[in-house]
Amino acid sequence: MKPSCFSKMLIAGACLLGILADGTGPGTAQAEDTLTVGISDDVPPICFRDNESKLVGFDVDLLQEIGKRLSRPIVFKVIEWDKKIEELNSKNIDLIASNLSITEERKKVIAYTEPLIQNAQAIIVNATSPIHTKNDIIGKKVCLLQDSNSIPIVERFNVKSGSTIKFSFSSLHDCLISLISEEVEAAVLDLTPLTYYSNQNPGQFRILADHFGEDDLAYGLRLSDRALLTQLNETIRAMQLDGTMKSIHERWFGSVK
């Protein structure tokens, strides 16, 4: 299968890492009441760059509204995703957003807001692939997102099935590029961005009905920031009650069924 123009889009998007949404650079001092949000900017429609390199998405709109209601400016900072917990607890950021799954292991080191979106650890393949079920990836080469909560799940599955799956670990963009170029035969990634990429590139990908489990997405913050957690949850509930949450959700995911 020849790489589509999608691979060019992915490569271009990867070059944007490290850019702050407000255009400031590393080490820029922020006002005391500013909330600095650590993100990955390649997770559409949650958080990504549009054709003009502007940061857009569900989390961008939602957090800007939350900041407005709390009278706290929001600054988005692109971080290395596998260092998100370190960035948070080192106080380089105040929140983790952009497709953060709730896991029992992470609850030991960070606090979570109330769940915002339901997600799944999905399996994606090229449209012409002979892979149709979870068991079909046995003996295949599979790409996983670095520091993803799907890694231990898939590794346990691998052990039970004879340890024949070969893994590579990369970013979402690079996993999909590797899939298109057939360097890997499948990828296990978050369903939310995979659905977006699949819809934007008809005929390129296929998402299996089989998956490695469902999870919820939320925002993460330091365990010690109890007052902020209460403020965030109260604001989220208020937005659910007044219809703002539904409006933002429909803007990026379509009508709620």
Coordinates of N, CA and C in Angstrom, one line a residue:
M1 N 0.8 -1.2 0.0 CA 0.0 0.0 0.0 C 0.9 1.2 0.0
K2 N 0.6 2.2 -0.9 CA 1.4 3.4 -1.0 C 0.9 4.4 0.1
P3 N 1.9 5.1 0.7 CA 1.5 6.1 1.7 C 0.6 7.1 1.0
S4 N -0.5 7.5 1.7 CA -1.4 8.6 1.2 C -0.8 9.9 1.5
C5 N -1.6 11.0 1.1 CA -1.2 12.3 1.5 C -1.3 12.5 2.9
F6 N -2.0 11.6 3.6 CA -2.2 11.7 5.1 C -0.9 11.7 5.8
S7 N 0.1 10.9 5.2 CA 1.4 10.8 5.9 C 2.1 12.2 5.9
K8 N 1.9 12.9 4.8 CA 2.5 14.3 4.8 C 1.9 15.2 5.8
M9 N 0.6 15.0 6.0 CA -0.1 15.8 7.0 C 0.4 15.5 8.4
L10 N 0.7 14.2 8.7 CA 1.1 13.7 9.9 C 2.5 14.3 10.2
I11 N 3.4 14.2 9.2 CA 4.8 14.7 9.4 C 4.8 16.2 9.7
A12 N 3.9 17.0 9.0 CA 3.8 18.4 9.2 C 3.3 18.7 10.6
G13 N 2.4 17.9 11.0 CA 1.8 18.1 12.4 C 2.8 17.9 13.5
A14 N 3.7 16.9 13.2 CA 4.7 16.5 14.3 C 5.7 17.7 14.5
C15 N 5.9 18.5 13.5 CA 6.9 19.6 13.6 C 6.4 20.7 14.5
L16 N 5.1 20.6 14.9 CA 4.6 21.7 15.8 C 4.8 21.4 17.2
L17 N 5.3 20.3 17.6 CA 5.5 20.0 19.0 C 6.4 21.0 19.7
G18 N 6.1 21.3 20.9 CA 6.9 22.3 21.6 C 6.4 23.7 21.5
I19 N 5.4 24.0 20.7 CA 4.9 25.3 20.6 C 3.8 25.6 21.6
L20 N 3.8 26.7 22.2 CA 2.7 27.0 23.2 C 1.6 27.7 22.4
A21 N 0.4 27.4 22.9 CA -0.8 28.0 22.2 C -0.8 29.5 22.1
D22 N -0.2 30.1 23.1 CA -0.2 31.6 23.1 C 1.0 32.2 22.5
G23 N 1.9 31.3 22.0 CA 3.1 31.8 21.3 C 4.3 32.1 22.2
T24 N 4.1 31.8 23.5 CA 5.3 32.1 24.4 C 6.2 30.9 24.4
G25 N 7.4 31.1 24.8 CA 8.4 30.0 24.8 C 8.7 29.5 26.1
P26 N 9.6 28.4 26.2 CA 9.9 27.8 27.5 C 10.4 28.8 28.5
G27 N 10.1 28.7 29.7 CA 10.6 29.6 30.8 C 9.9 30.9 30.9
T28 N 8.9 31.1 30.1 CA 8.1 32.3 30.2 C 7.3 32.3 31.5
A29 N 7.5 33.4 32.3 CA 6.7 33.4 33.6 C 5.2 33.7 33.3
Q30 N 4.4 33.0 34.1 CA 3.0 33.2 33.9 C 2.4 33.8 35.2
A31 N 1.3 34.6 35.0 CA 0.7 35.2 36.2 C 0.2 34.1 37.2
E32 N 0.2 34.5 38.4 CA -0.1 33.5 39.5 C -1.4 32.8 39.3
D33 N -2.4 33.5 38.8 CA -3.8 32.9 38.6 C -4.0 32.2 37.3
T34 N -2.9 32.2 36.5 CA -3.0 31.5 35.2 C -3.0 30.0 35.4
L35 N -3.8 29.2 34.7 CA -3.8 27.8 34.7 C -3.0 27.3 33.5
T36 N -1.9 26.7 33.7 CA -1.1 26.1 32.6 C -1.5 24.7 32.3
V37 N -1.9 24.4 31.1 CA -2.5 23.1 30.8 C -1.5 22.3 29.9
G38 N -1.0 21.2 30.3 CA -0.1 20.4 29.5 C -0.9 19.5 28.6
I39 N -0.5 19.6 27.3 CA -1.3 18.9 26.2 C -0.4 18.2 25.2
S40 N -1.0 17.3 24.5 CA -0.4 16.8 23.2 C -1.3 17.5 22.1
D41 N -0.7 18.0 21.1 CA -1.5 18.7 20.1 C -1.7 17.9 18.8
D42 N -1.8 16.6 19.0 CA -2.0 15.7 17.8 C -3.1 14.7 18.1
V43 N -4.2 15.2 18.9 CA -5.2 14.3 19.3 C -6.6 14.8 18.9
P44 N -6.9 14.9 17.6 CA -8.1 15.4 17.1 C -9.3 14.4 17.4
P45 N -10.5 14.9 17.7 CA -10.9 16.3 17.8 C -10.7 16.9 19.2
I46 N -9.9 16.2 20.0 CA -9.8 16.7 21.4 C -8.9 18.0 21.5
C47 N -7.7 17.9 20.8 CA -6.7 18.9 20.9 C -5.8 18.8 19.7
F48 N -5.8 19.7 18.8 CA -5.0 19.6 17.6 C -4.8 20.9 16.9
R49 N -4.0 21.0 15.8 CA -3.8 22.2 15.1 C -4.6 22.2 13.8
D50 N -5.2 23.4 13.5 CA -6.0 23.5 12.3 C -5.0 23.8 11.2
N51 N -5.5 24.1 10.0 CA -4.7 24.4 8.8 C -3.8 25.7 9.0
E52 N -4.2 26.5 9.9 CA -3.4 27.7 10.2 C -2.5 27.6 11.5
S53 N -2.4 26.3 11.9 CA -1.6 26.0 13.1 C -2.2 26.5 14.4
K54 N -3.4 26.9 14.4 CA -4.1 27.3 15.6 C -4.6 26.1 16.4
L55 N -4.4 26.2 17.7 CA -4.8 25.1 18.6 C -6.3 25.1 18.7
V56 N -7.0 24.0 18.4 CA -8.4 23.9 18.4 C -8.8 22.5 19.0
G57 N -10.1 22.4 19.3 CA -10.6 21.1 19.7 C -11.5 21.2 20.9
F58 N -12.1 20.0 21.3 CA -13.0 19.9 22.4 C -12.4 20.5 23.7
D59 N -11.2 20.0 24.0 CA -10.5 20.4 25.3 C -10.2 21.9 25.3
V60 N -9.8 22.4 24.1 CA -9.5 23.8 24.0 C -10.7 24.7 24.3
D61 N -11.8 24.4 23.7 CA -13.1 25.1 24.0 C -13.6 25.0 25.4
L62 N -13.5 23.7 25.9 CA -14.0 23.4 27.2 C -13.2 24.1 28.3
L63 N -11.9 24.0 28.2 CA -11.0 24.6 29.2 C -11.0 26.2 29.1
Q64 N -11.2 26.7 27.9 CA -11.3 28.2 27.8 C -12.5 28.7 28.5
E65 N -13.6 27.9 28.4 CA -14.9 28.3 29.1 C -14.7 28.1 30.6
I66 N -14.1 27.0 31.0 CA -13.8 26.8 32.4 C -13.0 28.0 33.0
G67 N -11.9 28.4 32.3 CA -11.1 29.5 32.7 C -11.9 30.8 32.8
K68 N -12.8 31.0 31.8 CA -13.6 32.2 31.9 C -14.5 32.2 33.1
R69 N -15.1 31.1 33.4 CA -16.0 31.0 34.6 C -15.2 31.1 35.9
L70 N -14.0 30.7 35.9 CA -13.2 30.8 37.1 C -12.3 32.1 37.2
S71 N -12.4 32.9 36.1 CA -11.6 34.1 36.0 C -10.1 33.8 36.1
R72 N -9.7 32.7 35.4 CA -8.3 32.3 35.4 C -7.9 32.1 33.9
P73 N -7.0 32.9 33.4 CA -6.5 32.7 32.1 C -5.9 31.3 31.9
I74 N -6.2 30.7 30.7 CA -5.7 29.4 30.4 C -4.6 29.5 29.4
V75 N -3.5 28.8 29.6 CA -2.3 28.7 28.7 C -2.1 27.3 28.4
F76 N -2.0 26.9 27.2 CA -1.8 25.5 26.7 C -0.3 25.4 26.4
K77 N 0.3 24.3 27.0 CA 1.7 24.1 26.8 C 1.9 22.6 26.3
V78 N 2.5 22.5 25.1 CA 2.7 21.2 24.5 C 3.9 20.6 25.3
I79 N 3.7 19.3 25.8 CA 4.6 18.6 26.6 C 5.0 17.3 25.9
E80 N 6.1 16.7 26.4 CA 6.4 15.3 26.0 C 5.4 14.4 26.8
W81 N 4.6 13.7 26.1 CA 3.4 13.0 26.7 C 3.9 12.0 27.7
D82 N 5.0 11.3 27.5 CA 5.5 10.3 28.4 C 6.1 10.9 29.7
K83 N 6.2 12.3 29.8 CA 6.7 12.9 31.0 C 5.6 13.8 31.6
K84 N 4.3 13.5 31.3 CA 3.2 14.4 31.8 C 3.1 14.4 33.3
I85 N 3.3 13.3 34.0 CA 3.2 13.2 35.4 C 4.3 14.0 36.0
E86 N 5.5 13.9 35.5 CA 6.7 14.6 36.0 C 6.5 16.1 35.8
E87 N 5.9 16.5 34.6 CA 5.7 17.9 34.4 C 4.7 18.5 35.4
L88 N 3.7 17.7 35.7 CA 2.6 18.1 36.6 C 3.2 18.3 38.1
N89 N 3.8 17.3 38.5 CA 4.3 17.3 39.9 C 5.5 18.2 40.1
S90 N 6.2 18.6 39.0 CA 7.3 19.5 39.1 C 6.7 21.0 39.0
K91 N 5.4 21.1 38.9 CA 4.7 22.4 38.8 C 5.0 23.2 37.6
N92 N 5.4 22.5 36.5 CA 5.6 23.1 35.2 C 4.3 23.4 34.5
I93 N 3.3 22.5 34.9 CA 1.9 22.7 34.4 C 1.0 22.5 35.6
D94 N -0.3 22.9 35.5 CA -1.2 22.8 36.5 C -2.3 21.7 36.3
L95 N -2.4 21.4 35.0 CA -3.4 20.4 34.6 C -2.8 19.6 33.4
I96 N -3.3 18.3 33.3 CA -3.0 17.5 32.1 C -4.3 17.3 31.4
A97 N -4.3 17.6 30.1 CA -5.5 17.4 29.3 C -5.2 16.6 28.0
S98 N -6.0 16.7 27.0 CA -5.9 16.1 25.7 C -5.8 14.5 25.8
N99 N -6.9 13.9 26.2 CA -7.0 12.5 26.1 C -6.3 11.7 27.2
L100 N -6.5 12.2 28.4 CA -5.9 11.5 29.6 C -6.9 10.5 30.1
S101 N -6.5 9.2 30.0 CA -7.4 8.2 30.5 C -7.3 8.0 32.1
I102 N -8.4 7.7 32.7 CA -8.5 7.4 34.1 C -8.0 6.0 34.3
T103 N -7.0 5.8 35.1 CA -6.5 4.4 35.5 C -6.3 4.4 37.0
E104 N -6.5 3.2 37.6 CA -6.2 3.0 39.0 C -4.8 3.3 39.4
E105 N -3.9 2.9 38.5 CA -2.5 3.2 38.8 C -2.2 4.7 38.9
R106 N -2.7 5.4 37.9 CA -2.5 6.9 37.9 C -3.1 7.6 39.1
K107 N -4.2 7.0 39.6 CA -4.9 7.6 40.8 C -4.0 7.7 42.0
K108 N -2.9 6.9 42.0 CA -2.0 6.9 43.1 C -1.1 8.1 43.2
V109 N -1.0 8.8 42.0 CA 0.0 9.9 41.9 C -0.7 11.2 41.4
I110 N -1.9 11.1 40.8 CA -2.6 12.4 40.4 C -4.1 12.3 40.7
A111 N -4.7 13.4 40.8 CA -6.2 13.5 41.0 C -6.8 13.7 39.6
Y112 N -8.1 13.2 39.5 CA -8.8 13.4 38.3 C -10.1 14.2 38.5
T113 N -10.4 15.0 37.5 CA -11.8 15.6 37.5 C -12.8 14.5 37.2
E114 N -14.0 14.9 37.2 CA -15.1 14.0 36.8 C -14.9 13.6 35.3
P115 N -15.3 12.4 34.9 CA -15.1 11.9 33.6 C -15.8 12.9 32.6
L116 N -15.2 13.1 31.4 CA -15.7 14.0 30.4 C -16.1 13.2 29.1
I117 N -15.4 12.2 28.7 CA -15.6 11.5 27.5 C -15.3 10.0 27.7
Q118 N -16.2 9.2 27.1 CA -15.9 7.7 27.1 C -15.0 7.4 25.9
N119 N -14.0 6.5 26.2 CA -13.0 6.2 25.2 C -12.8 4.7 25.2
A120 N -12.0 4.2 24.3 CA -11.7 2.8 24.2 C -10.2 2.6 23.7
Q121 N -9.6 1.5 24.0 CA -8.3 1.2 23.5 C -8.5 0.4 22.2
A122 N -8.5 1.1 21.1 CA -9.0 0.5 19.8 C -7.8 -0.1 19.0
I123 N -8.2 -1.0 18.1 CA -7.2 -1.6 17.2 C -7.5 -1.0 15.8
I124 N -6.5 -0.4 15.2 CA -6.7 0.1 13.9 C -5.7 -0.6 12.9
V125 N -6.2 -0.9 11.7 CA -5.4 -1.5 10.7 C -5.6 -0.8 9.3
N126 N -4.8 -1.1 8.3 CA -5.1 -0.6 7.0 C -6.4 -1.3 6.5
A127 N -7.1 -0.6 5.6 CA -8.4 -1.0 5.2 C -8.3 -2.4 4.5
T128 N -7.2 -2.7 3.8 CA -7.1 -4.0 3.1 C -6.5 -5.1 4.0
S129 N -6.2 -4.8 5.3 CA -5.6 -5.8 6.1 C -6.4 -7.0 6.4
P130 N -5.8 -8.2 6.5 CA -6.6 -9.4 6.8 C -6.9 -9.6 8.3
I131 N -6.5 -8.6 9.1 CA -6.7 -8.6 10.5 C -8.2 -8.1 10.8
H132 N -9.0 -9.0 11.5 CA -10.4 -8.6 11.8 C -10.7 -8.7 13.3
T133 N -9.9 -9.4 14.0 CA -10.2 -9.6 15.5 C -9.0 -9.4 16.3
K134 N -9.1 -9.2 17.6 CA -8.0 -9.1 18.5 C -7.0 -10.2 18.3
N135 N -7.5 -11.4 18.2 CA -6.6 -12.6 18.1 C -5.8 -12.6 16.8
D136 N -6.2 -11.8 15.8 CA -5.5 -11.8 14.6 C -4.2 -11.0 14.7
I137 N -4.0 -10.3 15.7 CA -2.7 -9.5 15.9 C -1.6 -10.4 16.5
I138 N -2.0 -11.6 16.9 CA -1.0 -12.5 17.5 C 0.0 -12.9 16.4
G139 N 1.3 -12.7 16.7 CA 2.4 -12.9 15.7 C 2.7 -11.8 14.8
K140 N 2.0 -10.7 15.0 CA 2.1 -9.5 14.2 C 3.0 -8.4 14.9
K141 N 3.4 -7.4 14.1 CA 4.0 -6.2 14.7 C 3.0 -5.1 14.9
V142 N 3.0 -4.6 16.1 CA 1.9 -3.7 16.6 C 2.6 -2.5 17.2
C143 N 2.1 -1.3 16.8 CA 2.6 0.0 17.4 C 1.7 0.4 18.5
L144 N 2.3 0.8 19.6 CA 1.6 1.3 20.8 C 2.0 2.8 21.1
L145 N 1.1 3.5 21.7 CA 1.5 4.9 22.1 C 2.4 4.9 23.3
Q146 N 3.4 5.7 23.2 CA 4.3 5.8 24.4 C 3.6 6.2 25.6
D147 N 3.9 5.4 26.7 CA 3.3 5.7 28.0 C 1.8 5.6 28.0
S148 N 1.2 4.8 27.2 CA -0.2 4.6 27.1 C -0.7 3.6 28.1
N149 N -1.9 3.7 28.7 CA -2.4 2.8 29.6 C -2.8 1.4 28.9
S150 N -2.7 1.4 27.6 CA -3.0 0.2 26.9 C -1.8 -0.8 26.9
I151 N -0.6 -0.2 27.2 CA 0.6 -1.1 27.1 C 0.5 -2.3 28.0
P152 N 0.3 -2.2 29.3 CA 0.2 -3.4 30.1 C -0.9 -4.3 29.7
I153 N -2.0 -3.8 29.2 CA -3.1 -4.6 28.8 C -2.8 -5.5 27.6
V154 N -2.1 -4.8 26.6 CA -1.7 -5.6 25.4 C -0.6 -6.5 25.7
E155 N 0.3 -6.1 26.6 CA 1.4 -7.0 27.0 C 0.9 -8.2 27.7
R156 N -0.1 -8.1 28.5 CA -0.7 -9.3 29.2 C -1.3 -10.2 28.2
F157 N -2.0 -9.6 27.2 CA -2.6 -10.4 26.2 C -1.6 -11.1 25.4
N158 N -0.4 -10.5 25.1 CA 0.7 -11.1 24.4 C 1.2 -12.3 25.1
V159 N 1.4 -12.2 26.4 CA 1.9 -13.3 27.2 C 1.0 -14.5 27.2
K160 N -0.3 -14.2 27.3 CA -1.3 -15.3 27.3 C -1.4 -16.0 26.0
S161 N -1.0 -15.2 24.9 CA -1.1 -15.8 23.6 C 0.2 -16.3 23.0
G162 N 1.2 -16.4 23.9 CA 2.4 -17.0 23.5 C 3.6 -16.1 23.2
S163 N 3.4 -14.8 23.5 CA 4.5 -13.8 23.4 C 5.1 -13.7 22.0
T164 N 4.2 -13.7 21.0 CA 4.7 -13.6 19.6 C 4.5 -12.3 19.0
I165 N 3.8 -11.4 19.7 CA 3.6 -10.0 19.1 C 4.8 -9.2 19.3
K166 N 5.2 -8.5 18.2 CA 6.4 -7.6 18.3 C 5.9 -6.2 18.4
F167 N 6.4 -5.5 19.4 CA 5.9 -4.1 19.7 C 6.9 -3.0 19.2
S168 N 6.4 -1.9 18.8 CA 7.1 -0.7 18.7 C 6.3 0.4 19.4
F169 N 7.0 1.4 19.9 CA 6.4 2.4 20.7 C 6.7 3.8 20.1
S170 N 5.7 4.6 19.9 CA 5.9 5.9 19.2 C 4.7 6.8 19.6
S171 N 4.7 8.0 18.9 CA 3.6 8.9 19.0 C 2.4 8.4 18.2
L172 N 1.2 9.0 18.4 CA 0.1 8.6 17.6 C 0.4 8.8 16.1
H173 N 0.9 10.0 15.7 CA 1.2 10.3 14.3 C 2.1 9.3 13.7
D174 N 3.2 8.9 14.5 CA 4.2 8.0 13.9 C 3.7 6.6 13.8
C175 N 2.8 6.2 14.8 CA 2.2 4.9 14.7 C 1.4 4.8 13.4
L176 N 0.6 5.8 13.1 CA -0.2 5.8 11.9 C 0.6 5.8 10.6
I177 N 1.7 6.6 10.6 CA 2.6 6.6 9.5 C 3.2 5.2 9.3
S178 N 3.6 4.6 10.4 CA 4.2 3.2 10.3 C 3.2 2.2 9.7
L179 N 1.9 2.5 10.1 CA 0.8 1.6 9.6 C 0.6 1.8 8.1
I180 N 0.6 3.0 7.7 CA 0.4 3.3 6.3 C 1.5 2.7 5.4
S181 N 2.7 2.8 5.9 CA 3.9 2.3 5.2 C 4.1 0.8 5.4
E182 N 3.3 0.2 6.2 CA 3.3 -1.2 6.5 C 4.5 -1.7 7.2
E183 N 5.1 -0.7 8.0 CA 6.2 -1.1 8.9 C 5.6 -1.9 10.1
V184 N 4.4 -1.6 10.4 CA 3.7 -2.4 11.4 C 2.3 -2.8 10.8
E185 N 1.7 -3.8 11.4 CA 0.5 -4.4 10.8 C -0.8 -3.9 11.5
A186 N -0.6 -3.3 12.7 CA -1.7 -2.8 13.5 C -1.2 -1.8 14.5
A187 N -2.1 -1.0 15.0 CA -1.8 -0.1 16.1 C -2.9 -0.2 17.2
V188 N -2.6 -0.1 18.4 CA -3.5 0.0 19.5 C -3.5 1.4 20.1
L189 N -4.5 2.2 19.9 CA -4.5 3.6 20.2 C -5.9 4.0 20.7
D190 N -6.0 5.2 21.2 CA -7.3 5.7 21.7 C -8.3 5.8 20.6
L191 N -9.5 5.4 20.8 CA -10.5 5.4 19.8 C -10.9 6.8 19.3
T192 N -10.9 7.8 20.2 CA -11.4 9.1 19.9 C -10.6 9.7 18.7
P193 N -9.3 9.8 18.8 CA -8.6 10.4 17.6 C -8.6 9.4 16.4
L194 N -8.6 8.1 16.6 CA -8.6 7.2 15.5 C -9.9 7.3 14.7
T195 N -11.0 7.5 15.4 CA -12.3 7.7 14.6 C -12.2 9.0 13.8
Y196 N -11.6 10.0 14.3 CA -11.4 11.3 13.5 C -10.6 11.0 12.3
Y197 N -9.4 10.4 12.5 CA -8.5 10.2 11.4 C -9.1 9.3 10.3
S198 N -9.8 8.3 10.8 CA -10.4 7.3 9.9 C -11.5 8.0 9.0
N199 N -12.3 8.9 9.7 CA -13.3 9.6 8.9 C -12.8 10.6 8.0
Q200 N -11.6 11.2 8.3 CA -11.0 12.2 7.4 C -10.2 11.6 6.3
N201 N -10.0 10.3 6.3 CA -9.2 9.6 5.3 C -10.0 8.3 4.9
P202 N -11.1 8.4 4.3 CA -11.9 7.3 3.9 C -11.2 6.3 3.0
G203 N -11.3 5.0 3.3 CA -10.6 4.0 2.5 C -9.2 3.7 2.9
Q204 N -8.6 4.5 3.9 CA -7.3 4.2 4.3 C -7.2 3.3 5.5
F205 N -8.1 3.5 6.5 CA -8.0 2.7 7.7 C -9.3 1.9 8.0
R206 N -9.2 1.0 8.9 CA -10.3 0.2 9.4 C -10.1 0.0 10.9
I207 N -11.1 0.4 11.7 CA -11.1 0.2 13.2 C -11.9 -1.0 13.5
L208 N -11.2 -2.0 14.2 CA -11.9 -3.2 14.6 C -13.0 -3.0 15.6
A209 N -14.0 -3.9 15.5 CA -15.0 -3.9 16.6 C -14.4 -4.4 17.9
D210 N -13.5 -5.3 17.8 CA -12.8 -5.8 18.9 C -11.8 -4.8 19.5
H211 N -11.7 -4.7 20.8 CA -10.8 -3.7 21.4 C -10.2 -4.2 22.7
F212 N -9.4 -3.4 23.3 CA -8.7 -3.8 24.6 C -9.3 -3.1 25.8
G213 N -10.6 -2.8 25.7 CA -11.3 -2.2 26.9 C -11.6 -0.8 26.8
E214 N -12.7 -0.4 27.5 CA -13.1 1.0 27.5 C -12.6 1.7 28.7
D215 N -12.5 3.0 28.6 CA -12.0 3.9 29.7 C -12.6 5.3 29.6
D216 N -12.5 6.1 30.6 CA -13.0 7.4 30.6 C -11.9 8.4 30.6
L217 N -12.1 9.5 29.9 CA -11.1 10.6 29.8 C -11.5 11.7 30.8
A218 N -10.5 12.3 31.4 CA -10.7 13.4 32.3 C -9.5 14.3 32.3
Y219 N -9.4 15.3 33.2 CA -8.3 16.2 33.4 C -7.6 15.7 34.6
G220 N -6.2 15.8 34.6 CA -5.4 15.4 35.8 C -4.8 16.6 36.5
L221 N -4.7 16.5 37.8 CA -4.0 17.6 38.5 C -3.4 17.0 39.7
R222 N -2.6 17.8 40.4 CA -1.8 17.3 41.6 C -2.8 16.9 42.7
L223 N -2.4 15.8 43.4 CA -3.2 15.3 44.5 C -3.4 16.4 45.6
S224 N -2.5 17.3 45.7 CA -2.5 18.4 46.7 C -3.5 19.5 46.4
D225 N -3.9 19.6 45.1 CA -4.7 20.7 44.6 C -6.2 20.4 44.8
R226 N -6.6 20.2 46.1 CA -8.0 19.8 46.3 C -9.0 20.9 46.0
A227 N -8.6 22.2 46.4 CA -9.5 23.3 46.1 C -9.7 23.5 44.6
L228 N -8.7 23.4 43.8 CA -8.8 23.5 42.4 C -9.7 22.3 41.8
L229 N -9.5 21.1 42.4 CA -10.3 20.0 41.9 C -11.8 20.3 42.2
T230 N -12.1 20.8 43.3 CA -13.5 21.1 43.7 C -14.0 22.2 42.7
Q231 N -13.2 23.2 42.4 CA -13.7 24.3 41.5 C -13.9 23.7 40.1
L232 N -13.0 22.9 39.6 CA -13.2 22.3 38.3 C -14.4 21.5 38.2
N233 N -14.6 20.6 39.2 CA -15.8 19.7 39.1 C -17.1 20.5 39.2
E234 N -17.1 21.5 40.1 CA -18.3 22.3 40.2 C -18.6 23.0 38.9
T235 N -17.6 23.5 38.2 CA -17.8 24.2 37.0 C -18.2 23.3 35.9
I236 N -17.6 22.1 35.8 CA -18.0 21.1 34.9 C -19.5 20.7 35.0
R237 N -19.9 20.5 36.3 CA -21.3 20.1 36.6 C -22.2 21.3 36.1
A238 N -21.8 22.5 36.4 CA -22.7 23.7 36.0 C -22.8 23.7 34.5
M239 N -21.7 23.4 33.8 CA -21.8 23.4 32.3 C -22.6 22.3 31.8
Q240 N -22.7 21.2 32.5 CA -23.5 20.1 32.1 C -25.0 20.5 32.3
L241 N -25.3 21.2 33.3 CA -26.7 21.6 33.6 C -27.2 22.7 32.7
D242 N -26.3 23.6 32.4 CA -26.8 24.7 31.5 C -26.7 24.5 30.0
G243 N -26.2 23.3 29.6 CA -26.2 22.9 28.2 C -24.9 23.3 27.5
T244 N -24.0 24.0 28.2 CA -22.7 24.4 27.5 C -21.9 23.1 27.2
M245 N -21.8 22.1 28.1 CA -21.1 20.9 27.8 C -21.6 20.2 26.5
K246 N -22.9 20.1 26.5 CA -23.5 19.5 25.3 C -23.2 20.2 24.0
S247 N -23.3 21.5 24.1 CA -23.0 22.3 22.9 C -21.5 22.1 22.4
I248 N -20.6 22.1 23.3 CA -19.2 21.9 23.0 C -19.0 20.5 22.4
H249 N -19.6 19.6 23.1 CA -19.5 18.2 22.6 C -20.0 18.0 21.2
E250 N -21.2 18.6 20.9 CA -21.7 18.5 19.6 C -20.9 19.2 18.5
R251 N -20.2 20.2 18.9 CA -19.4 21.0 18.0 C -18.3 20.1 17.5
W252 N -17.8 19.2 18.3 CA -16.6 18.4 17.9 C -16.9 16.9 17.6
F253 N -18.0 16.4 18.2 CA -18.3 15.0 18.0 C -19.6 14.7 17.3
G254 N -20.4 15.8 17.0 CA -21.7 15.6 16.4 C -22.7 15.5 17.4
S255 N -24.0 15.3 17.0 CA -25.1 15.3 17.9 C -25.1 14.2 18.8
V256 N -25.4 14.4 20.1 CA -25.5 13.4 21.1 C -26.8 12.5 20.8
K257 N -26.6 11.2 20.7 CA -27.7 10.3 20.4 C -28.3 9.9 21.7

